[in-house]
PDB file of C-alpha atoms and ligand atoms in Angstrom:
ATOM      1  CA  MET P   1    -135.525 108.040  15.930  1.00  0.00           C
ATOM      2  CA  PRO P   2    -138.733 109.685  16.008  1.00  0.00           C
ATOM      3  CA  GLY P   3    -138.404 113.380  14.076  1.00  0.00           C
ATOM      4  CA  THR P   4    -135.651 112.157  12.232  1.00  0.00           C
ATOM      5  CA  GLU P   5    -136.738 114.149   9.306  1.00  0.00           C
ATOM      6  CA  ALA P   6    -137.547 117.167  10.875  1.00  0.00           C
ATOM      7  CA  THR P   7    -134.073 117.317  13.454  1.00  0.00           C
ATOM      8  CA  LYS P   8    -132.242 117.273   9.736  1.00  0.00           C
ATOM      9  CA  ALA P   9    -134.148 120.003   8.512  1.00  0.00           C
ATOM     10  CA  LEU P  10    -134.202 122.021  11.581  1.00  0.00           C
ATOM     11  CA  THR P  11    -129.960 122.208  11.215  1.00  0.00           C
ATOM     12  CA  ALA P  12    -130.255 122.689   7.427  1.00  0.00           C
ATOM     13  CA  ALA P  13    -131.871 125.712   8.341  1.00  0.00           C
ATOM     14  CA  VAL P  14    -129.767 127.268  11.240  1.00  0.00           C
ATOM     15  CA  VAL P  15    -126.547 126.151   8.736  1.00  0.00           C
ATOM     16  CA  ASP P  16    -128.309 128.096   6.084  1.00  0.00           C
ATOM     17  CA  SER P  17    -128.734 131.317   8.448  1.00  0.00           C
ATOM     18  CA  PHE P  18    -125.194 131.964   8.598  1.00  0.00           C
ATOM     19  CA  HIS P  19    -125.143 131.632   4.602  1.00  0.00           C
ATOM     20  CA  ASP P  20    -124.287 135.150   4.129  1.00  0.00           C
ATOM     21  CA  THR P  21    -121.673 135.752   6.725  1.00  0.00           C
ATOM     22  CA  PRO P  22    -119.323 138.112   4.969  1.00  0.00           C
ATOM     23  CA  ASP P  23    -115.994 136.598   6.529  1.00  0.00           C
ATOM     24  CA  PRO P  24    -115.811 133.260   4.823  1.00  0.00           C
ATOM     25  CA  ARG P  25    -113.972 131.956   7.868  1.00  0.00           C
ATOM     26  CA  LEU P  26    -116.074 132.310  10.423  1.00  0.00           C
ATOM     27  CA  ARG P  27    -119.285 131.522   8.486  1.00  0.00           C
ATOM     28  CA  GLU P  28    -117.144 128.140   8.205  1.00  0.00           C
ATOM     29  CA  LEU P  29    -116.778 127.814  11.826  1.00  0.00           C
ATOM     30  CA  LEU P  30    -120.665 128.603  12.401  1.00  0.00           C
ATOM     31  CA  GLN P  31    -121.429 126.135  10.583  1.00  0.00           C
ATOM     32  CA  GLY P  32    -119.337 123.540  11.621  1.00  0.00           C
ATOM     33  CA  LEU P  33    -120.142 124.220  15.216  1.00  0.00           C
ATOM     34  CA  VAL P  34    -123.842 124.209  14.512  1.00  0.00           C
ATOM     35  CA  ARG P  35    -123.506 120.691  12.328  1.00  0.00           C
ATOM     36  CA  HIS P  36    -121.435 119.242  15.315  1.00  0.00           C
ATOM     37  CA  LEU P  37    -123.660 120.283  18.136  1.00  0.00           C
ATOM     38  CA  HIS P  38    -126.859 119.292  16.398  1.00  0.00           C
ATOM     39  CA  GLY P  39    -124.956 115.915  15.685  1.00  0.00           C
ATOM     40  CA  TYR P  40    -123.870 115.525  19.442  1.00  0.00           C
ATOM     41  CA  VAL P  41    -127.993 116.326  20.269  1.00  0.00           C
ATOM     42  CA  ARG P  42    -129.476 113.618  17.603  1.00  0.00           C
ATOM     43  CA  GLU P  43    -126.507 111.419  19.058  1.00  0.00           C
ATOM     44  CA  LEU P  44    -126.873 111.719  22.866  1.00  0.00           C
ATOM     45  CA  ARG P  45    -130.716 112.948  22.762  1.00  0.00           C
ATOM     46  CA  PRO P  46    -130.096 114.809  26.454  1.00  0.00           C
ATOM     47  CA  THR P  47    -133.567 115.382  28.355  1.00  0.00           C
ATOM     48  CA  MET P  48    -134.537 119.072  28.947  1.00  0.00           C
ATOM     49  CA  LYS P  49    -133.346 118.890  32.752  1.00  0.00           C
ATOM     50  CA  GLU P  50    -129.962 117.315  31.333  1.00  0.00           C
ATOM     51  CA  TRP P  51    -129.651 120.523  28.749  1.00  0.00           C
ATOM     52  CA  GLU P  52    -130.913 122.899  31.883  1.00  0.00           C
ATOM     53  CA  TYR P  53    -127.950 121.157  33.659  1.00  0.00           C
ATOM     54  CA  ALA P  54    -125.335 121.795  31.182  1.00  0.00           C
ATOM     55  CA  VAL P  55    -126.484 125.443  30.929  1.00  0.00           C
ATOM     56  CA  GLU P  56    -125.998 125.620  34.534  1.00  0.00           C
ATOM     57  CA  TYR P  57    -122.949 124.362  34.121  1.00  0.00           C
ATOM     58  CA  LEU P  58    -121.502 126.291  31.760  1.00  0.00           C
ATOM     59  CA  THR P  59    -123.370 129.910  33.862  1.00  0.00           C
ATOM     60  CA  ALA P  60    -121.177 128.960  36.753  1.00  0.00           C
ATOM     61  CA  VAL P  61    -118.708 128.324  34.984  1.00  0.00           C
ATOM     62  CA  GLY P  62    -118.285 131.595  33.491  1.00  0.00           C
ATOM     63  CA  GLN P  63    -119.142 132.799  36.877  1.00  0.00           C
ATOM     64  CA  LYS P  64    -116.010 130.877  38.424  1.00  0.00           C
ATOM     65  CA  CYS P  65    -113.739 133.694  36.269  1.00  0.00           C
ATOM     66  CA  ASP P  66    -112.064 136.617  36.964  1.00  0.00           C
ATOM     67  CA  PRO P  67    -108.889 138.487  36.617  1.00  0.00           C
ATOM     68  CA  THR P  68    -106.702 135.646  37.398  1.00  0.00           C
ATOM     69  CA  ARG P  69    -108.913 132.785  37.470  1.00  0.00           C
ATOM     70  CA  GLN P  70    -109.684 131.527  33.660  1.00  0.00           C
ATOM     71  CA  GLU P  71    -112.347 128.622  34.477  1.00  0.00           C
ATOM     72  CA  PHE P  72    -112.885 128.303  30.511  1.00  0.00           C
ATOM     73  CA  ILE P  73    -109.450 127.814  29.479  1.00  0.00           C
ATOM     74  CA  LEU P  74    -109.616 125.069  32.673  1.00  0.00           C
ATOM     75  CA  LEU P  75    -112.254 123.661  31.085  1.00  0.00           C
ATOM     76  CA  SER P  76    -110.841 123.493  27.382  1.00  0.00           C
ATOM     77  CA  ASP P  77    -107.943 121.782  29.110  1.00  0.00           C
ATOM     78  CA  VAL P  78    -109.435 118.818  30.917  1.00  0.00           C
ATOM     79  CA  LEU P  79    -111.378 118.243  28.110  1.00  0.00           C
ATOM     80  CA  GLY P  80    -108.217 117.922  25.751  1.00  0.00           C
ATOM     81  CA  VAL P  81    -109.686 120.682  23.595  1.00  0.00           C
ATOM     82  CA  SER P  82    -106.977 122.981  24.445  1.00  0.00           C
ATOM     83  CA  MET P  83    -104.325 120.558  23.359  1.00  0.00           C
ATOM     84  CA  LEU P  84    -106.159 119.444  20.262  1.00  0.00           C
ATOM     85  CA  VAL P  85    -106.159 122.959  19.142  1.00  0.00           C
ATOM     86  CA  GLU P  86    -102.301 123.206  19.508  1.00  0.00           C
ATOM     87  CA  THR P  87    -101.710 119.746  18.224  1.00  0.00           C
ATOM     88  CA  VAL P  88    -103.600 120.694  15.307  1.00  0.00           C
ATOM     89  CA  ASN P  89    -101.956 124.068  14.513  1.00  0.00           C
ATOM     90  CA  GLU P  90     -98.273 122.969  15.097  1.00  0.00           C
ATOM     91  CA  GLN P  91     -95.462 122.796  12.096  1.00  0.00           C
ATOM     92  CA  SER P  92     -93.199 119.678  12.134  1.00  0.00           C
ATOM     93  CA  GLY P  93     -89.910 120.641  12.534  1.00  0.00           C
ATOM     94  CA  GLY P  94     -89.593 122.792  15.601  1.00  0.00           C
ATOM     95  CA  THR P  95     -90.090 122.002  19.403  1.00  0.00           C
ATOM     96  CA  GLU P  96     -93.360 120.786  19.912  1.00  0.00           C
ATOM     97  CA  SER P  97     -95.827 123.086  21.689  1.00  0.00           C
ATOM     98  CA  THR P  98     -97.708 122.303  24.665  1.00  0.00           C
ATOM     99  CA  VAL P  99    -101.103 124.143  26.432  1.00  0.00           C
ATOM    100  CA  LEU P 100    -100.812 127.777  27.637  1.00  0.00           C
ATOM    101  CA  GLY P 101    -102.572 126.793  30.730  1.00  0.00           C
ATOM    102  CA  PRO P 102    -104.450 129.297  33.029  1.00  0.00           C
ATOM    103  CA  PHE P 103    -101.667 131.162  34.892  1.00  0.00           C
ATOM    104  CA  HIS P 104    -100.129 133.005  32.639  1.00  0.00           C
ATOM    105  CA  VAL P 105    -102.091 135.800  33.964  1.00  0.00           C
ATOM    106  CA  VAL P 106     -99.920 138.416  34.939  1.00  0.00           C
ATOM    107  CA  GLU P 107     -97.291 139.987  32.772  1.00  0.00           C
ATOM    108  CA  SER P 108     -93.270 138.400  33.848  1.00  0.00           C
ATOM    109  CA  PRO P 109     -91.269 141.129  35.286  1.00  0.00           C
ATOM    110  CA  LYS P 110     -87.937 141.947  32.761  1.00  0.00           C
ATOM    111  CA  ARG P 111     -85.011 139.808  34.133  1.00  0.00           C
ATOM    112  CA  ASP P 112     -81.410 139.283  33.025  1.00  0.00           C
ATOM    113  CA  SER P 113     -79.893 135.734  32.478  1.00  0.00           C
ATOM    114  CA  GLY P 114     -78.506 134.361  35.429  1.00  0.00           C
ATOM    115  CA  ASP P 115     -81.239 136.016  37.778  1.00  0.00           C
ATOM    116  CA  ASN P 116     -83.325 133.932  40.477  1.00  0.00           C
ATOM    117  CA  ILE P 117     -86.912 133.928  39.689  1.00  0.00           C
ATOM    118  CA  ASP P 118     -87.126 131.838  42.766  1.00  0.00           C
ATOM    119  CA  LEU P 119     -88.156 135.250  45.052  1.00  0.00           C
ATOM    120  CA  LEU P 120     -88.442 133.240  48.438  1.00  0.00           C
ATOM    121  CA  GLY P 121     -85.427 130.635  48.537  1.00  0.00           C
ATOM    122  CA  THR P 122     -87.305 128.284  50.037  1.00  0.00           C
ATOM    123  CA  GLY P 123     -87.503 124.623  47.489  1.00  0.00           C
ATOM    124  CA  THR P 124     -84.780 122.568  46.033  1.00  0.00           C
ATOM    125  CA  PRO P 125     -82.434 124.737  43.591  1.00  0.00           C
ATOM    126  CA  GLY P 126     -82.408 124.439  40.448  1.00  0.00           C
ATOM    127  CA  VAL P 127     -80.613 126.117  37.386  1.00  0.00           C
ATOM    128  CA  VAL P 128     -82.377 126.091  33.988  1.00  0.00           C
ATOM    129  CA  SER P 129     -80.397 126.864  30.955  1.00  0.00           C
ATOM    130  CA  VAL P 130     -82.230 127.034  27.555  1.00  0.00           C
ATOM    131  CA  ARG P 131     -80.633 127.602  23.829  1.00  0.00           C
ATOM    132  CA  VAL P 132     -83.070 129.077  21.431  1.00  0.00           C
ATOM    133  CA  MET P 133     -81.994 128.482  17.629  1.00  0.00           C
ATOM    134  CA  ALA P 134     -83.895 128.260  14.203  1.00  0.00           C
ATOM    135  CA  VAL P 135     -84.512 124.818  12.686  1.00  0.00           C
ATOM    136  CA  ASP P 136     -81.031 125.423  11.188  1.00  0.00           C
ATOM    137  CA  GLY P 137     -79.550 124.718  14.212  1.00  0.00           C
ATOM    138  CA  SER P 138     -78.546 129.112  13.960  1.00  0.00           C
ATOM    139  CA  PRO P 139     -78.812 130.592  17.372  1.00  0.00           C
ATOM    140  CA  LEU P 140     -81.340 133.318  17.612  1.00  0.00           C
ATOM    141  CA  ALA P 141     -80.186 136.389  19.239  1.00  0.00           C
ATOM    142  CA  GLY P 142     -82.333 139.035  21.029  1.00  0.00           C
ATOM    143  CA  ALA P 143     -85.154 136.093  21.355  1.00  0.00           C
ATOM    144  CA  ASN P 144     -87.445 136.788  24.226  1.00  0.00           C
ATOM    145  CA  VAL P 145     -88.390 134.273  26.650  1.00  0.00           C
ATOM    146  CA  ASP P 146     -90.940 134.352  28.912  1.00  0.00           C
ATOM    147  CA  VAL P 147     -91.125 131.661  31.735  1.00  0.00           C
ATOM    148  CA  TRP P 148     -93.550 130.852  34.158  1.00  0.00           C
ATOM    149  CA  GLN P 149     -93.615 127.949  37.104  1.00  0.00           C
ATOM    150  CA  CYS P 150     -95.290 127.059  40.507  1.00  0.00           C
ATOM    151  CA  ASN P 151     -92.841 126.744  43.499  1.00  0.00           C
ATOM    152  CA  GLU P 152     -91.867 123.849  45.655  1.00  0.00           C
ATOM    153  CA  ASP P 153     -95.217 123.368  46.680  1.00  0.00           C
ATOM    154  CA  GLY P 154     -97.292 123.282  43.642  1.00  0.00           C
ATOM    155  CA  PHE P 155     -98.556 127.290  43.711  1.00  0.00           C
ATOM    156  CA  TYR P 156     -98.283 129.476  41.032  1.00  0.00           C
ATOM    157  CA  ASP P 157     -97.741 133.131  42.635  1.00  0.00           C
ATOM    158  CA  VAL P 158    -101.200 134.085  41.663  1.00  0.00           C
ATOM    159  CA  GLN P 159    -102.810 131.367  43.800  1.00  0.00           C
ATOM    160  CA  GLN P 160    -100.995 132.608  47.215  1.00  0.00           C
ATOM    161  CA  PRO P 161    -100.728 136.420  47.389  1.00  0.00           C
ATOM    162  CA  GLU P 162    -100.291 136.345  50.873  1.00  0.00           C
ATOM    163  CA  ILE P 163     -97.427 133.635  50.574  1.00  0.00           C
ATOM    164  CA  GLN P 164     -95.688 135.037  47.452  1.00  0.00           C
ATOM    165  CA  PRO P 165     -94.663 137.803  46.011  1.00  0.00           C
ATOM    166  CA  LEU P 166     -96.473 138.609  42.469  1.00  0.00           C
ATOM    167  CA  GLY P 167     -93.601 137.660  39.838  1.00  0.00           C
ATOM    168  CA  ASN P 168     -92.259 134.678  41.649  1.00  0.00           C
ATOM    169  CA  GLY P 169     -91.377 132.085  39.703  1.00  0.00           C
ATOM    170  CA  ARG P 170     -91.887 134.483  36.376  1.00  0.00           C
ATOM    171  CA  GLY P 171     -89.332 136.207  34.118  1.00  0.00           C
ATOM    172  CA  LEU P 172     -89.041 137.806  30.840  1.00  0.00           C
ATOM    173  CA  PHE P 173     -85.609 137.336  29.458  1.00  0.00           C
ATOM    174  CA  ARG P 174     -83.905 137.716  26.040  1.00  0.00           C
ATOM    175  CA  THR P 175     -81.380 135.515  24.480  1.00  0.00           C
ATOM    176  CA  ASP P 176     -78.127 136.778  23.972  1.00  0.00           C
ATOM    177  CA  HIS P 177     -75.716 136.527  21.320  1.00  0.00           C
ATOM    178  CA  GLU P 178     -75.234 132.789  21.203  1.00  0.00           C
ATOM    179  CA  GLY P 179     -79.248 132.337  21.448  1.00  0.00           C
ATOM    180  CA  ARG P 180     -78.466 131.307  25.321  1.00  0.00           C
ATOM    181  CA  LEU P 181     -80.562 131.985  28.398  1.00  0.00           C
ATOM    182  CA  TRP P 182     -80.425 130.807  32.228  1.00  0.00           C
ATOM    183  CA  PHE P 183     -81.932 131.539  35.379  1.00  0.00           C
ATOM    184  CA  ARG P 184     -82.035 130.346  38.642  1.00  0.00           C
ATOM    185  CA  THR P 185     -84.910 129.214  39.870  1.00  0.00           C
ATOM    186  CA  VAL P 186     -86.283 126.159  42.808  1.00  0.00           C
ATOM    187  CA  VAL P 187     -87.680 122.756  40.990  1.00  0.00           C
ATOM    188  CA  PRO P 188     -91.112 123.274  40.591  1.00  0.00           C
ATOM    189  CA  SER P 189     -93.651 120.462  42.182  1.00  0.00           C
ATOM    190  CA  HIS P 190     -96.259 118.133  40.248  1.00  0.00           C
ATOM    191  CA  TYR P 191     -99.849 119.844  41.727  1.00  0.00           C
ATOM    192  CA  PRO P 192    -103.595 119.882  41.071  1.00  0.00           C
ATOM    193  CA  ILE P 193    -104.980 121.986  38.600  1.00  0.00           C
ATOM    194  CA  PRO P 194    -107.739 124.088  40.675  1.00  0.00           C
ATOM    195  CA  THR P 195    -110.489 121.873  42.064  1.00  0.00           C
ATOM    196  CA  ASP P 196    -112.468 124.891  43.568  1.00  0.00           C
ATOM    197  CA  GLY P 197    -115.192 124.815  40.961  1.00  0.00           C
ATOM    198  CA  PRO P 198    -116.966 123.514  38.453  1.00  0.00           C
ATOM    199  CA  VAL P 199    -114.249 121.854  36.706  1.00  0.00           C
ATOM    200  CA  GLY P 200    -113.133 120.054  40.122  1.00  0.00           C
ATOM    201  CA  LEU P 201    -116.671 119.137  40.573  1.00  0.00           C
ATOM    202  CA  LEU P 202    -116.305 117.763  36.676  1.00  0.00           C
ATOM    203  CA  LEU P 203    -113.040 115.385  37.899  1.00  0.00           C
ATOM    204  CA  ASP P 204    -114.646 114.648  40.916  1.00  0.00           C
ATOM    205  CA  SER P 205    -118.091 113.141  39.573  1.00  0.00           C
ATOM    206  CA  THR P 206    -115.998 111.481  36.857  1.00  0.00           C
ATOM    207  CA  GLU P 207    -113.200 110.067  39.621  1.00  0.00           C
ATOM    208  CA  ARG P 208    -110.407 111.355  37.487  1.00  0.00           C
ATOM    209  CA  HIS P 209    -107.375 113.067  39.944  1.00  0.00           C
ATOM    210  CA  PRO P 210    -106.274 116.610  38.589  1.00  0.00           C
ATOM    211  CA  TYR P 211    -102.653 116.415  39.115  1.00  0.00           C
ATOM    212  CA  ARG P 212    -100.329 118.018  36.756  1.00  0.00           C
ATOM    213  CA  PRO P 213     -96.630 116.622  36.666  1.00  0.00           C
ATOM    214  CA  ALA P 214     -93.969 119.364  37.524  1.00  0.00           C
ATOM    215  CA  HIS P 215     -93.450 121.517  34.699  1.00  0.00           C
ATOM    216  CA  ILE P 216     -91.916 125.155  33.509  1.00  0.00           C
ATOM    217  CA  HIS P 217     -94.035 126.991  30.611  1.00  0.00           C
ATOM    218  CA  PHE P 218     -92.518 129.028  28.645  1.00  0.00           C
ATOM    219  CA  ILE P 219     -93.189 131.269  25.149  1.00  0.00           C
ATOM    220  CA  VAL P 220     -90.680 131.997  22.770  1.00  0.00           C
ATOM    221  CA  GLU P 221     -90.655 135.068  20.455  1.00  0.00           C
ATOM    222  CA  ALA P 222     -88.406 135.783  17.617  1.00  0.00           C
ATOM    223  CA  ASP P 223     -88.723 138.049  15.118  1.00  0.00           C
ATOM    224  CA  GLY P 224     -89.901 136.176  11.467  1.00  0.00           C
ATOM    225  CA  TYR P 225     -90.538 132.792  13.839  1.00  0.00           C
ATOM    226  CA  ARG P 226     -93.519 131.750  15.036  1.00  0.00           C
ATOM    227  CA  PRO P 227     -94.426 131.839  18.476  1.00  0.00           C
ATOM    228  CA  LEU P 228     -93.984 128.896  20.431  1.00  0.00           C
ATOM    229  CA  THR P 229     -95.920 127.923  23.216  1.00  0.00           C
ATOM    230  CA  THR P 230     -94.438 124.946  25.187  1.00  0.00           C
ATOM    231  CA  HIS P 231     -93.237 123.626  28.810  1.00  0.00           C
ATOM    232  CA  ILE P 232     -90.519 121.160  29.603  1.00  0.00           C
ATOM    233  CA  PHE P 233     -91.161 118.859  32.082  1.00  0.00           C
ATOM    234  CA  VAL P 234     -89.101 117.328  35.292  1.00  0.00           C
ATOM    235  CA  ALA P 235     -88.134 113.823  34.328  1.00  0.00           C
ATOM    236  CA  ASP P 236     -89.049 112.026  37.050  1.00  0.00           C
ATOM    237  CA  SER P 237     -91.912 113.817  38.187  1.00  0.00           C
ATOM    238  CA  PRO P 238     -95.152 111.836  38.894  1.00  0.00           C
ATOM    239  CA  TYR P 239     -98.195 112.081  36.798  1.00  0.00           C
ATOM    240  CA  LEU P 240     -96.113 112.147  33.667  1.00  0.00           C
ATOM    241  CA  ASP P 241     -98.006 109.344  32.158  1.00  0.00           C
ATOM    242  CA  SER P 242    -101.154 110.896  32.926  1.00  0.00           C
ATOM    243  CA  ASP P 243    -101.624 114.553  32.799  1.00  0.00           C
ATOM    244  CA  ALA P 244    -105.151 115.914  33.981  1.00  0.00           C
ATOM    245  CA  VAL P 245    -104.698 117.964  30.989  1.00  0.00           C
ATOM    246  CA  PHE P 246    -103.165 115.504  28.152  1.00  0.00           C
ATOM    247  CA  ALA P 247    -100.265 118.143  27.489  1.00  0.00           C
ATOM    248  CA  VAL P 248     -96.959 115.962  28.090  1.00  0.00           C
ATOM    249  CA  LYS P 249     -94.957 114.891  25.204  1.00  0.00           C
ATOM    250  CA  GLU P 250     -92.598 112.917  25.378  1.00  0.00           C
ATOM    251  CA  SER P 251     -89.903 115.091  23.516  1.00  0.00           C
ATOM    252  CA  LEU P 252     -90.534 117.664  25.976  1.00  0.00           C
ATOM    253  CA  VAL P 253     -89.359 115.755  29.250  1.00  0.00           C
ATOM    254  CA  VAL P 254     -85.920 117.157  30.363  1.00  0.00           C
ATOM    255  CA  ASP P 255     -83.531 115.478  33.122  1.00  0.00           C
ATOM    256  CA  PHE P 256     -83.230 117.650  35.970  1.00  0.00           C
ATOM    257  CA  ALA P 257     -79.771 116.176  37.042  1.00  0.00           C
ATOM    258  CA  ARG P 258     -78.224 116.808  40.336  1.00  0.00           C
ATOM    259  CA  VAL P 259     -75.179 118.500  40.688  1.00  0.00           C
ATOM    260  CA  ASP P 260     -72.634 117.996  43.289  1.00  0.00           C
ATOM    261  CA  ASP P 261     -69.940 119.962  42.254  1.00  0.00           C
ATOM    262  CA  GLU P 262     -68.814 123.085  44.434  1.00  0.00           C
ATOM    263  CA  GLU P 263     -67.211 124.876  41.512  1.00  0.00           C
ATOM    264  CA  GLU P 264     -69.935 124.784  39.289  1.00  0.00           C
ATOM    265  CA  ALA P 265     -72.809 125.175  42.067  1.00  0.00           C
ATOM    266  CA  ARG P 266     -70.240 128.969  43.016  1.00  0.00           C
ATOM    267  CA  ARG P 267     -69.983 129.417  39.299  1.00  0.00           C
ATOM    268  CA  ARG P 268     -74.026 129.364  38.876  1.00  0.00           C
ATOM    269  CA  GLN P 269     -74.566 131.685  42.211  1.00  0.00           C
ATOM    270  CA  VAL P 270     -76.521 128.389  44.035  1.00  0.00           C
ATOM    271  CA  THR P 271     -75.036 126.120  46.875  1.00  0.00           C
ATOM    272  CA  ALA P 272     -74.454 122.664  45.787  1.00  0.00           C
ATOM    273  CA  PRO P 273     -76.769 119.908  45.505  1.00  0.00           C
ATOM    274  CA  PHE P 274     -78.827 121.496  42.963  1.00  0.00           C
ATOM    275  CA  ARG P 275     -80.641 119.943  39.867  1.00  0.00           C
ATOM    276  CA  LEU P 276     -79.943 121.338  36.203  1.00  0.00           C
ATOM    277  CA  ALA P 277     -82.035 121.368  33.041  1.00  0.00           C
ATOM    278  CA  GLU P 278     -80.360 122.058  29.889  1.00  0.00           C
ATOM    279  CA  PHE P 279     -82.173 121.845  26.666  1.00  0.00           C
ATOM    280  CA  ASP P 280     -82.538 123.876  23.112  1.00  0.00           C
ATOM    281  CA  ILE P 281     -85.461 125.075  21.660  1.00  0.00           C
ATOM    282  CA  THR P 282     -85.978 125.840  17.860  1.00  0.00           C
ATOM    283  CA  VAL P 283     -88.416 128.131  16.347  1.00  0.00           C
ATOM    284  CA  GLU P 284     -90.002 127.651  12.892  1.00  0.00           C
ATOM    285  CA  PRO P 285     -89.741 130.286   9.833  1.00  0.00           C
ATOM    286  CA  GLU P 286     -93.188 132.448  10.161  1.00  0.00           C
ATOM    287  CA  LYS P 287     -95.357 131.279   6.880  1.00  0.00           C
ATOM    288  CA  ASN P 288     -95.087 133.743   4.789  1.00  0.00           C
ATOM    289  CA  VAL P 289     -97.050 136.662   4.837  1.00  0.00           C
ATOM    290  CA  GLU P 290     -99.788 137.787   2.112  1.00  0.00           C
ATOM    291  CA  PRO P 291     -99.336 140.791   0.395  1.00  0.00           C
ATOM    292  CA  GLU P 292    -101.730 143.401   1.475  1.00  0.00           C
ATOM    293  CA  LYS P 293    -102.789 143.892  -1.761  1.00  0.00           C
ATOM    294  CA  ASN P 294    -104.043 140.228  -2.352  1.00  0.00           C
ATOM    295  CA  LYS P 295    -105.529 140.406   0.475  1.00  0.00           C
ATOM    296  CA  ASP P 296    -107.991 142.718  -0.318  1.00  0.00           C
ATOM    297  CA  ALA P 297    -108.864 140.488  -3.574  1.00  0.00           C
ATOM    298  CA  ARG P 298    -110.672 137.945  -1.844  1.00  0.00           C
TER     299      ARG P 298
HETATM  300  C1  BEZ S 301    -100.769 124.561  33.838  1.00  0.00           C
HETATM  301  O1  BEZ S 301     -99.950 124.367  33.491  1.00  0.00           O
HETATM  302  O2  BEZ S 301    -100.285 126.118  34.748  1.00  0.00           O
HETATM  303  C2  BEZ S 301    -102.234 124.459  34.004  1.00  0.00           C
HETATM  304  C3  BEZ S 301    -102.441 124.190  32.255  1.00  0.00           C
HETATM  305  C4  BEZ S 301    -103.667 123.462  32.499  1.00  0.00           C
HETATM  306  C5  BEZ S 301    -104.680 123.687  33.091  1.00  0.00           C
HETATM  307  C6  BEZ S 301    -104.434 123.915  34.925  1.00  0.00           C
HETATM  308  C7  BEZ S 301    -102.866 124.650  34.674  1.00  0.00           C
HETATM  309 FE1   FE S 302     -98.328 124.767  34.909  1.00  0.00          FE
END
């Protein structure tokens, strides 16, 4: 390849320009980024026109962002990077994590166990019952569990401000003394990720579909435990095998069983038939925090 030596010298010079970065992790991340980016360019040799297009494309991604729309997260999601970052940070033992997604953009309203997070009452009624525990099986009381989901038509509240009140499909719960909480809701639908921006153009140009299987998001936080960001997926949903953002893990697929029992429906304050999902979430202990004096000594 013409100029190989010159391109290698350029890469070395840029890597070296970060040599004096005081924070060692920042230095490592930037030098690695330069090596990999330069490697990509050396291998694929984009034309100037292609490079300009890439810059225009990333500019459009940024311009599409606003307080309730995060096109950069969406781009990271469809390229599988969000899922890769989740996976490399995962520890074994607890419930598997999956992507945060771009719709955790408003604070979830505080709710009590048993509350209904569906403020409109239009879809198939569902009851979700969760138990949060440590890896040794002991229940975790007082854990915060943040929940968000789309409605039965596949839209989050922030996507339909004229139809859904803000906070619809969302709730911030606390577990009881047995580590439990439950809530009423509608069974969420599978849905397309937003396609009216540059990420939609990418999917369209590459003949990829935009759909995600039906799911409910969770962030679980308990003192002394690693925060967990995950979903449960509805077991009979389409697209479980071709999620547009590569986020399905087999262990997170949960049966939303049909319940016809009127007595059980009354107890759960819903009408029969309804769909019931019951599952456990296990969180891992936080890694030991370095004592302050050791941090300074580095
Ligand atoms: C979501 O599940 O909310 C989501 C995740 C990634 C991209 C788009 C949506
Ligand atoms: Fe979602």
